[in-house]
Short mmCIF file of C-alpha atoms in Angstrom, two decimals:
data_model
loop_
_atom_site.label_atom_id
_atom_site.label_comp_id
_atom_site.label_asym_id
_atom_site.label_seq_id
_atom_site.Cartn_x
_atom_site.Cartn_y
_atom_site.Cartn_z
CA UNK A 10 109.04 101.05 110.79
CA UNK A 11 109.58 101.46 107.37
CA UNK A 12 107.13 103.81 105.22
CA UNK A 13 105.83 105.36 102.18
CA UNK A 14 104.80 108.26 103.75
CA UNK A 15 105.70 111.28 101.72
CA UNK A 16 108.01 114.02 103.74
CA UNK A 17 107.10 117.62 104.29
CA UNK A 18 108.76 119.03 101.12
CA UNK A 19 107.52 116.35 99.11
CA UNK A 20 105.53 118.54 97.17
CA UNK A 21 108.71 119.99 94.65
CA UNK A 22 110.36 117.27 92.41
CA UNK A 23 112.85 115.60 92.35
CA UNK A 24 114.98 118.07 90.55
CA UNK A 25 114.30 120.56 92.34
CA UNK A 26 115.88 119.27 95.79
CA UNK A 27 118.93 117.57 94.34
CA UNK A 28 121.51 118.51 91.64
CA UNK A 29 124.66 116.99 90.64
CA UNK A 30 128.06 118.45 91.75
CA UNK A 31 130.09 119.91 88.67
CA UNK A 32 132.79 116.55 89.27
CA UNK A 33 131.17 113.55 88.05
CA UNK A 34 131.78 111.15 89.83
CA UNK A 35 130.03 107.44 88.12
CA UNK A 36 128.98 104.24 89.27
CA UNK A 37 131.32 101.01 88.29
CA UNK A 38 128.92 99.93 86.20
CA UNK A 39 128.37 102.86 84.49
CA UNK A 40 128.94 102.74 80.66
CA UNK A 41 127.41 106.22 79.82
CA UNK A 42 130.21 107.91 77.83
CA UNK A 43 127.67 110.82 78.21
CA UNK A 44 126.97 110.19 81.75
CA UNK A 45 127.17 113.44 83.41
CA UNK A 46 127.54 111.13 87.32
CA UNK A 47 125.68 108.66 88.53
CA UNK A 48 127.75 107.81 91.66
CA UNK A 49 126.28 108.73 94.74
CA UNK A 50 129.27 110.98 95.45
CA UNK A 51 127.99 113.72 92.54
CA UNK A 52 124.57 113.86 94.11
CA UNK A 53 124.16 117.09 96.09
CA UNK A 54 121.07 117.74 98.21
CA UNK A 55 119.32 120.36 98.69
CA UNK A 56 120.14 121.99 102.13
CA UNK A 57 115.90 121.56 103.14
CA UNK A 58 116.51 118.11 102.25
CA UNK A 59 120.07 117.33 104.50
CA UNK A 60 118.20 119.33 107.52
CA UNK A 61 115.58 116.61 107.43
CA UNK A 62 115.56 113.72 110.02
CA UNK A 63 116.59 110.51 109.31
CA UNK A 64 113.08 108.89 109.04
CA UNK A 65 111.82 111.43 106.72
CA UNK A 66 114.65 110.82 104.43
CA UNK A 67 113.91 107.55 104.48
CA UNK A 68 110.62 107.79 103.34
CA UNK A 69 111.82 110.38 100.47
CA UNK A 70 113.99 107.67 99.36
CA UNK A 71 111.47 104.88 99.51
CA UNK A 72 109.12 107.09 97.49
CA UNK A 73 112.23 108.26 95.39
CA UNK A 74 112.52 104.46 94.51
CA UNK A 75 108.89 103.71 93.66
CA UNK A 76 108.59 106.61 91.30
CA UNK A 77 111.56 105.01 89.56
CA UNK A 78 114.04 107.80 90.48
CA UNK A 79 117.81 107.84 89.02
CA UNK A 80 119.75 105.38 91.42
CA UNK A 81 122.21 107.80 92.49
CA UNK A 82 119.77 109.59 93.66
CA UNK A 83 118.05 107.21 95.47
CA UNK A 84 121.09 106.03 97.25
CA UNK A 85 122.34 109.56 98.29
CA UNK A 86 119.17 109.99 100.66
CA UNK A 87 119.35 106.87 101.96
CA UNK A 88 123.08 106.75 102.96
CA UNK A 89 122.25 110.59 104.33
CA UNK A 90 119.64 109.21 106.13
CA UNK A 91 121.68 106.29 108.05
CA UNK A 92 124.52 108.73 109.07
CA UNK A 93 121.52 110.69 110.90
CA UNK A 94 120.47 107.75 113.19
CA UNK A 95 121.63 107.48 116.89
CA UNK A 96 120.78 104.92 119.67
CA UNK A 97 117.87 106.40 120.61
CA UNK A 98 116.19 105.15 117.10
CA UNK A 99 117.83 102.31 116.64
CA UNK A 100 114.74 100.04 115.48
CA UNK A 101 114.35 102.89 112.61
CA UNK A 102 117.85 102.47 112.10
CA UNK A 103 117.37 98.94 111.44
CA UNK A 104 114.45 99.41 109.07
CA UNK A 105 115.92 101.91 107.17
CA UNK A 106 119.43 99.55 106.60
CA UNK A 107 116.84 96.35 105.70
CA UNK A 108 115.24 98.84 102.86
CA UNK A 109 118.30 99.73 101.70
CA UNK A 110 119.56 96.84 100.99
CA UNK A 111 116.66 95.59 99.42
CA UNK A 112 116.63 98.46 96.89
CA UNK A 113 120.85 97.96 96.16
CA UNK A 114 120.76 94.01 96.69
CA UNK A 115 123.28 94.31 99.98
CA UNK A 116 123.12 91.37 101.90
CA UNK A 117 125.67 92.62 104.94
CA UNK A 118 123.05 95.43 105.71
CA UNK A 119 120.55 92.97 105.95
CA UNK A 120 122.86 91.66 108.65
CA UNK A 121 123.37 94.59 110.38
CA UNK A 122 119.85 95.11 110.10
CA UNK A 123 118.97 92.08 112.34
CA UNK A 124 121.76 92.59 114.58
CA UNK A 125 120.36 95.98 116.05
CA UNK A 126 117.15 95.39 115.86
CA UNK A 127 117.73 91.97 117.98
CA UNK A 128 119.83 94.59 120.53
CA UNK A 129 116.61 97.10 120.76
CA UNK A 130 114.02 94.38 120.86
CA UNK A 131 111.45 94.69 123.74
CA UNK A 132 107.79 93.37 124.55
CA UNK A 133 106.21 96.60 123.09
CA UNK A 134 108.16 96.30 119.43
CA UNK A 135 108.56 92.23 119.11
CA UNK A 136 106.15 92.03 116.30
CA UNK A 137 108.19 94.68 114.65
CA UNK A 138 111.60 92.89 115.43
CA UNK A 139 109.99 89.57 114.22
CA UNK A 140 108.68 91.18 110.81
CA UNK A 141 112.18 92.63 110.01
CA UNK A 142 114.01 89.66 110.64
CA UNK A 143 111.63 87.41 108.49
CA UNK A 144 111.72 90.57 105.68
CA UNK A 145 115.57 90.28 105.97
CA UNK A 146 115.47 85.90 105.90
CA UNK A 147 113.40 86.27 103.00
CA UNK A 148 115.64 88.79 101.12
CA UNK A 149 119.43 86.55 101.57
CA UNK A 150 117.24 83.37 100.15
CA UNK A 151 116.31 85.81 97.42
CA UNK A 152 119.66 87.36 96.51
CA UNK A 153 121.88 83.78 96.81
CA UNK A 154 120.01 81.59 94.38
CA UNK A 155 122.45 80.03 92.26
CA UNK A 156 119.64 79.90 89.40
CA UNK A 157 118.67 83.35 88.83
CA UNK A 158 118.21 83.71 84.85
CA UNK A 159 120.03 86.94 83.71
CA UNK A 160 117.40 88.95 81.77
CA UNK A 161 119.66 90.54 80.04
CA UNK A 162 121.94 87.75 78.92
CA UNK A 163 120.03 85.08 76.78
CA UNK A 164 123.43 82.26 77.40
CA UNK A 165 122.27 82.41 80.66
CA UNK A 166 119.15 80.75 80.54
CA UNK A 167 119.14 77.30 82.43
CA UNK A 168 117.65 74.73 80.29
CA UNK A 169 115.91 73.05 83.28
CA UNK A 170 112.16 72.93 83.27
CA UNK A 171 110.72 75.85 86.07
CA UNK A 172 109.29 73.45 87.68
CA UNK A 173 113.15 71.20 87.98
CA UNK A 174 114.60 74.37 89.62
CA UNK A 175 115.17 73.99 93.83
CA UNK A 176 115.13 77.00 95.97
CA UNK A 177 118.14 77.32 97.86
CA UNK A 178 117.92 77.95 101.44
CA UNK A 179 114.54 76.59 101.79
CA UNK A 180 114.38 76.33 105.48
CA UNK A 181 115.55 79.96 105.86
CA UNK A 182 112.84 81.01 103.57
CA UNK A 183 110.19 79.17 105.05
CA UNK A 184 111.65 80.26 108.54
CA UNK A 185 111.14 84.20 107.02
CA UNK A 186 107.44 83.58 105.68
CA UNK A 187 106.87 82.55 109.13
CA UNK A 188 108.16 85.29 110.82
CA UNK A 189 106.35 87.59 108.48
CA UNK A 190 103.31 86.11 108.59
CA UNK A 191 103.14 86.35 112.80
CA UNK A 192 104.53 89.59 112.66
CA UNK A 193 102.02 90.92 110.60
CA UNK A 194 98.97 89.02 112.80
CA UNK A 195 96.28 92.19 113.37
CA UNK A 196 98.68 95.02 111.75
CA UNK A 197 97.63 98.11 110.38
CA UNK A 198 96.50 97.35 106.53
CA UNK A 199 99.60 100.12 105.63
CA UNK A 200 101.97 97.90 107.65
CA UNK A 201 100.68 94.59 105.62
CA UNK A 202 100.90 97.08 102.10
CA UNK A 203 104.66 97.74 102.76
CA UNK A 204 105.59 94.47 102.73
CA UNK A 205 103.46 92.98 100.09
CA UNK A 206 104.76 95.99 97.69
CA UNK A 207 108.51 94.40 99.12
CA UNK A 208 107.47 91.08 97.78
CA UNK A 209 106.17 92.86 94.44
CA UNK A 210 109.48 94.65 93.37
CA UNK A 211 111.47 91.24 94.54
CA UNK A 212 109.03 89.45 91.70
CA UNK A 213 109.54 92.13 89.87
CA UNK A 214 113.16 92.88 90.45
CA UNK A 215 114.69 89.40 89.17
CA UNK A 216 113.33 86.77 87.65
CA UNK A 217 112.47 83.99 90.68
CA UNK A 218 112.33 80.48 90.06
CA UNK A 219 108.72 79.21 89.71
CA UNK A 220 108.84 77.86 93.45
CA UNK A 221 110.31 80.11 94.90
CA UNK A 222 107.90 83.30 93.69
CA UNK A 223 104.90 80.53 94.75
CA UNK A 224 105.92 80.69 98.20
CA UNK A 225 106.69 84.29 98.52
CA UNK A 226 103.44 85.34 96.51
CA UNK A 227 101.51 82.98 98.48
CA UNK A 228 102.00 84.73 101.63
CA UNK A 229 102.17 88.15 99.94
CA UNK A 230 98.79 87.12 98.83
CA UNK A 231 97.36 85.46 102.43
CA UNK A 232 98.55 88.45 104.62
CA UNK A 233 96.24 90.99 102.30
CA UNK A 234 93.60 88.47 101.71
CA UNK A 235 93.61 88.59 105.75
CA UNK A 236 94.35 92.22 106.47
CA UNK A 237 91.30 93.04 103.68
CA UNK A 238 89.20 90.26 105.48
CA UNK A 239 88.74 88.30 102.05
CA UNK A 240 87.84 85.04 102.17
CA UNK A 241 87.87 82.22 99.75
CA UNK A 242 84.04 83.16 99.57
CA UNK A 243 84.27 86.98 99.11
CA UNK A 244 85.99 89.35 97.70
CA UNK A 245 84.55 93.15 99.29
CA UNK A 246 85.07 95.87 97.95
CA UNK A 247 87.73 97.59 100.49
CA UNK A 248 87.25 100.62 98.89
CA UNK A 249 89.04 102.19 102.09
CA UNK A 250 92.18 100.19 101.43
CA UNK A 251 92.14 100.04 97.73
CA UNK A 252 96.03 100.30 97.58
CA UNK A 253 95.84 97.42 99.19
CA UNK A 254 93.64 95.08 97.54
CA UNK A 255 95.87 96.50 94.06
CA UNK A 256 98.58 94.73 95.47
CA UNK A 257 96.36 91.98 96.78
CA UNK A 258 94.93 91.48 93.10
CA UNK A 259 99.03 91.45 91.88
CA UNK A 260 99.90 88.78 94.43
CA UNK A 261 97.02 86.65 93.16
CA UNK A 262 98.10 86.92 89.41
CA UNK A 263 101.61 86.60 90.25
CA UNK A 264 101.09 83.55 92.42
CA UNK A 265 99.19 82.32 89.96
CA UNK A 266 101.69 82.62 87.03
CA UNK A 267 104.46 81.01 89.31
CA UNK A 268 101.59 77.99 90.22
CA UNK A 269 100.91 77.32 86.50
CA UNK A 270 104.73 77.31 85.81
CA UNK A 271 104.71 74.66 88.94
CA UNK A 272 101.87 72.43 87.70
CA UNK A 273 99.74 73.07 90.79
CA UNK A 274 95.99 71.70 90.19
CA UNK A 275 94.38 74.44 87.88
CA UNK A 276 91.07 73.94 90.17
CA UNK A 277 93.32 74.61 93.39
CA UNK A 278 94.82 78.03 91.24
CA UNK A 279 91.11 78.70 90.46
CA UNK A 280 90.12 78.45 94.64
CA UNK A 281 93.22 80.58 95.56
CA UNK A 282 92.75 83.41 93.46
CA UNK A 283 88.57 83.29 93.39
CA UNK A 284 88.50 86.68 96.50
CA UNK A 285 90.34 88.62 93.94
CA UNK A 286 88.60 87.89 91.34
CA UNK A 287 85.55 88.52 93.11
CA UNK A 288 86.94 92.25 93.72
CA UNK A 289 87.84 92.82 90.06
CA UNK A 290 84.63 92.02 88.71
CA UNK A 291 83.42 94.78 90.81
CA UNK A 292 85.72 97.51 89.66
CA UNK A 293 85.60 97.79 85.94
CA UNK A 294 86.06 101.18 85.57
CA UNK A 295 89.24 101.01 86.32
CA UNK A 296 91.65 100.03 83.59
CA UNK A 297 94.09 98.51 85.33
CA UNK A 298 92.21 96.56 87.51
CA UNK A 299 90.63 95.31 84.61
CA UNK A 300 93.83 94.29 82.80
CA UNK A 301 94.74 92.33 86.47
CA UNK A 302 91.38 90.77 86.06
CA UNK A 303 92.11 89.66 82.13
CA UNK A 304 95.79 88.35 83.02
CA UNK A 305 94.17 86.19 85.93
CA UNK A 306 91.55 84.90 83.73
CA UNK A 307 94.02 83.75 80.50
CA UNK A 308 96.22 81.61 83.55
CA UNK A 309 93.01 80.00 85.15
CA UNK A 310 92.10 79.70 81.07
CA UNK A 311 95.61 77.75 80.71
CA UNK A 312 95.01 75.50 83.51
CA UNK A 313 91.32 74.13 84.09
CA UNK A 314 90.67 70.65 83.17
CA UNK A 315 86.92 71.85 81.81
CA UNK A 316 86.94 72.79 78.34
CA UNK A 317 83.99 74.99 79.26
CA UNK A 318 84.99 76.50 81.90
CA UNK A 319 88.59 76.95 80.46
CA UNK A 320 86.61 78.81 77.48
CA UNK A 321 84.68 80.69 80.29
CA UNK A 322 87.85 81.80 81.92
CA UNK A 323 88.93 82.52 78.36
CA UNK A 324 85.93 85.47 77.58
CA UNK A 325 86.23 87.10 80.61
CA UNK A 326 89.53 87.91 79.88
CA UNK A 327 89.04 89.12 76.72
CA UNK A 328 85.94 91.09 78.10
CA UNK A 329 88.15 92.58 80.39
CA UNK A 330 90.77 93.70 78.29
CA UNK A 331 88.04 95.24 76.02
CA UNK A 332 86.43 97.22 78.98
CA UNK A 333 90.16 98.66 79.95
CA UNK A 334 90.74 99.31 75.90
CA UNK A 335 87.22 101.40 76.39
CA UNK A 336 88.59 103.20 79.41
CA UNK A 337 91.89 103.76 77.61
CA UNK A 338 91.85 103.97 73.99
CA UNK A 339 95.37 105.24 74.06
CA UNK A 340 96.54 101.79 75.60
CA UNK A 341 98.78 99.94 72.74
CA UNK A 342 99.57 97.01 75.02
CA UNK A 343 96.34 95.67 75.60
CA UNK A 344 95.13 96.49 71.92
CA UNK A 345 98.37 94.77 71.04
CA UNK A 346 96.74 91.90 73.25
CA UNK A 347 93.88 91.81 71.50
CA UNK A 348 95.16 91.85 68.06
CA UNK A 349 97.53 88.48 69.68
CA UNK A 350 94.21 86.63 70.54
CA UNK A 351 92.91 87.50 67.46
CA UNK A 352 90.19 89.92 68.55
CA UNK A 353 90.85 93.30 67.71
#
């Protein structure tokens, strides 16, 4: 399966195990006049690097892509990578076509991606086979929305309310939050992580329609809530898996965001979100759980019916962003925050 693991020669950077050939070669949508290649094609790897197997490469390219690594560079290791895979690993395979074409927005290797992993499925890997295929149902209702708003393109706004806005290809996406959610039933908490950090750079990625990044958040959310053993009650500390109750905490203020955008019930936003909150309040000596914990607390402060518990919801956040401002002095987005609400 997929992972973040980091390889054995992890340890040098990036620059060191790749360079770019002397021939540029560039992207199509590269507008650089200064570019010195961005294609794939210019990347050259270090020979360390192309004598690693396939897996390994994949996880280099994963990690590559988390730390925000050029493209090219990205790509290179992961097209290395697939040429390295033979029948024998053809579940890897699989995995490692799904992640790439999350990361370059291919829909055809999502196809592929099902195809071979329906050919190598077997009663010791079905949960696997099941999680890939809802990953891969969730990711073509993603990329063919017909309502994405360019982010770079103001015209392209649609003037349609959030909460107007249909998902396309509901029944596929419901069919892959299904699959996703049995597939992950009593997995590994770094099995649950991978794909919740999935759903985060999806959010992240493009701008979803409201519902659409409700329904996708909502499970992103459940599966951690579950895999942490949160209830609606409790919120423990999980200080063994605190990567994952991060992205837990993200879920919540994501699905929260796309839920206010949606009308839902502010009291029902309030129930839903209550185990991470529960967990923040714990942590605040960390700054960026604390700003998680102030951006969930403004939303629930935009939504309650209560005045006073609206105002409630209101000072915590400030608290919070006060307490990260303490732990970071240095951060000018949350005093920029501050100075917005008219405290600092």
């Amino acid at each position: 399966m997929s992972s973040n693991k980091r390889t054995a020669v992890s340890d040098e950077t990036t620059s060191k195990r790749v360079r770019r050939a002397p021939t540029a070669a560039h992207a199509d949508e590269c507008q650089d006049t200064e570019c010195t290649g961005c294609a794939a094609g210019a990347i050259v790897l270090d020979q360390q690097v192309l004598e690693l197997p396939a897996d390994q490469l994949v996880a280099m390219a994963e990690q590559e892509a988390a730390e925000g690594t050029d493209r090219a560079v990205v790509t290179k290791l992961y097209e290395t990578a697939l040429e390295k895979f033979d029948d024998k690993n053809q579940l890897s395979h699989a995995w490692a076509l799904l992640s790439f074409a999350e990361y370059i927005d291919f829909e055809e290797y999502a196809i592929q991606a099902t195809t071979i992993a329906d050919k190598s499925a077997n009663a010791d890997n079905q949960k696997q086979v099941l999680l890939l295929k809802g990953r891969a149902n969730v990711f073509k209702v993603c990329l063919n929305q017909s309502n994405w708003a360019d982010p770079d393109n103001e015209d392209s706004e649609d003037e349609a309310e959030p909460t107007q806005h249909k998902v396309a290809g509901d029944k596929l996406l419901l069919q892959g939050l299904d699959q996703i959610t049995r597939g992950l039933q009593n997995s590994k908490p770094e099995t649950v992580l991978n794909t919740v950090m999935v759903f985060l750079a999806r959010h992240d990625k493009r701008p979803l329609v409201s519902r659409l990044r409700m329904q996708i958040m909502d499970t992103a959310m459940s599966t951690a809530y579950t895999a942490l053993q949160w209830d609606a009650c409790s919120g423990e500390s999980a200080s063994e898996n605190s990567n994952l109750a991060l992205a837990a905490c993200k879920s919540a203020l994501y699905w929260a965001l796309a839920a206010s955008a949606y009308l839902v019930n502010g009291s029902e936003i309030e129930d839903r979100v209550r185990p991470a909150v529960k967990y923040l309040v714990r942590h605040t000596n960390n700054a960026e759980l604390c700003k998680l914990h102030a951006q969930i607390m403004l939303v629930l402060s935009g939504v309650l019916s209560d005045d006073d518990t609206a105002l409630e919801a209101f000072d915590s956040a400030v608290n919070a962003l006060k307490q990260a401002l303490e732990i970071n002095p240095s951060d000018v987005d949350v005093r920029s925050q501050l100075e917005d609400l008219e405290i600092c």
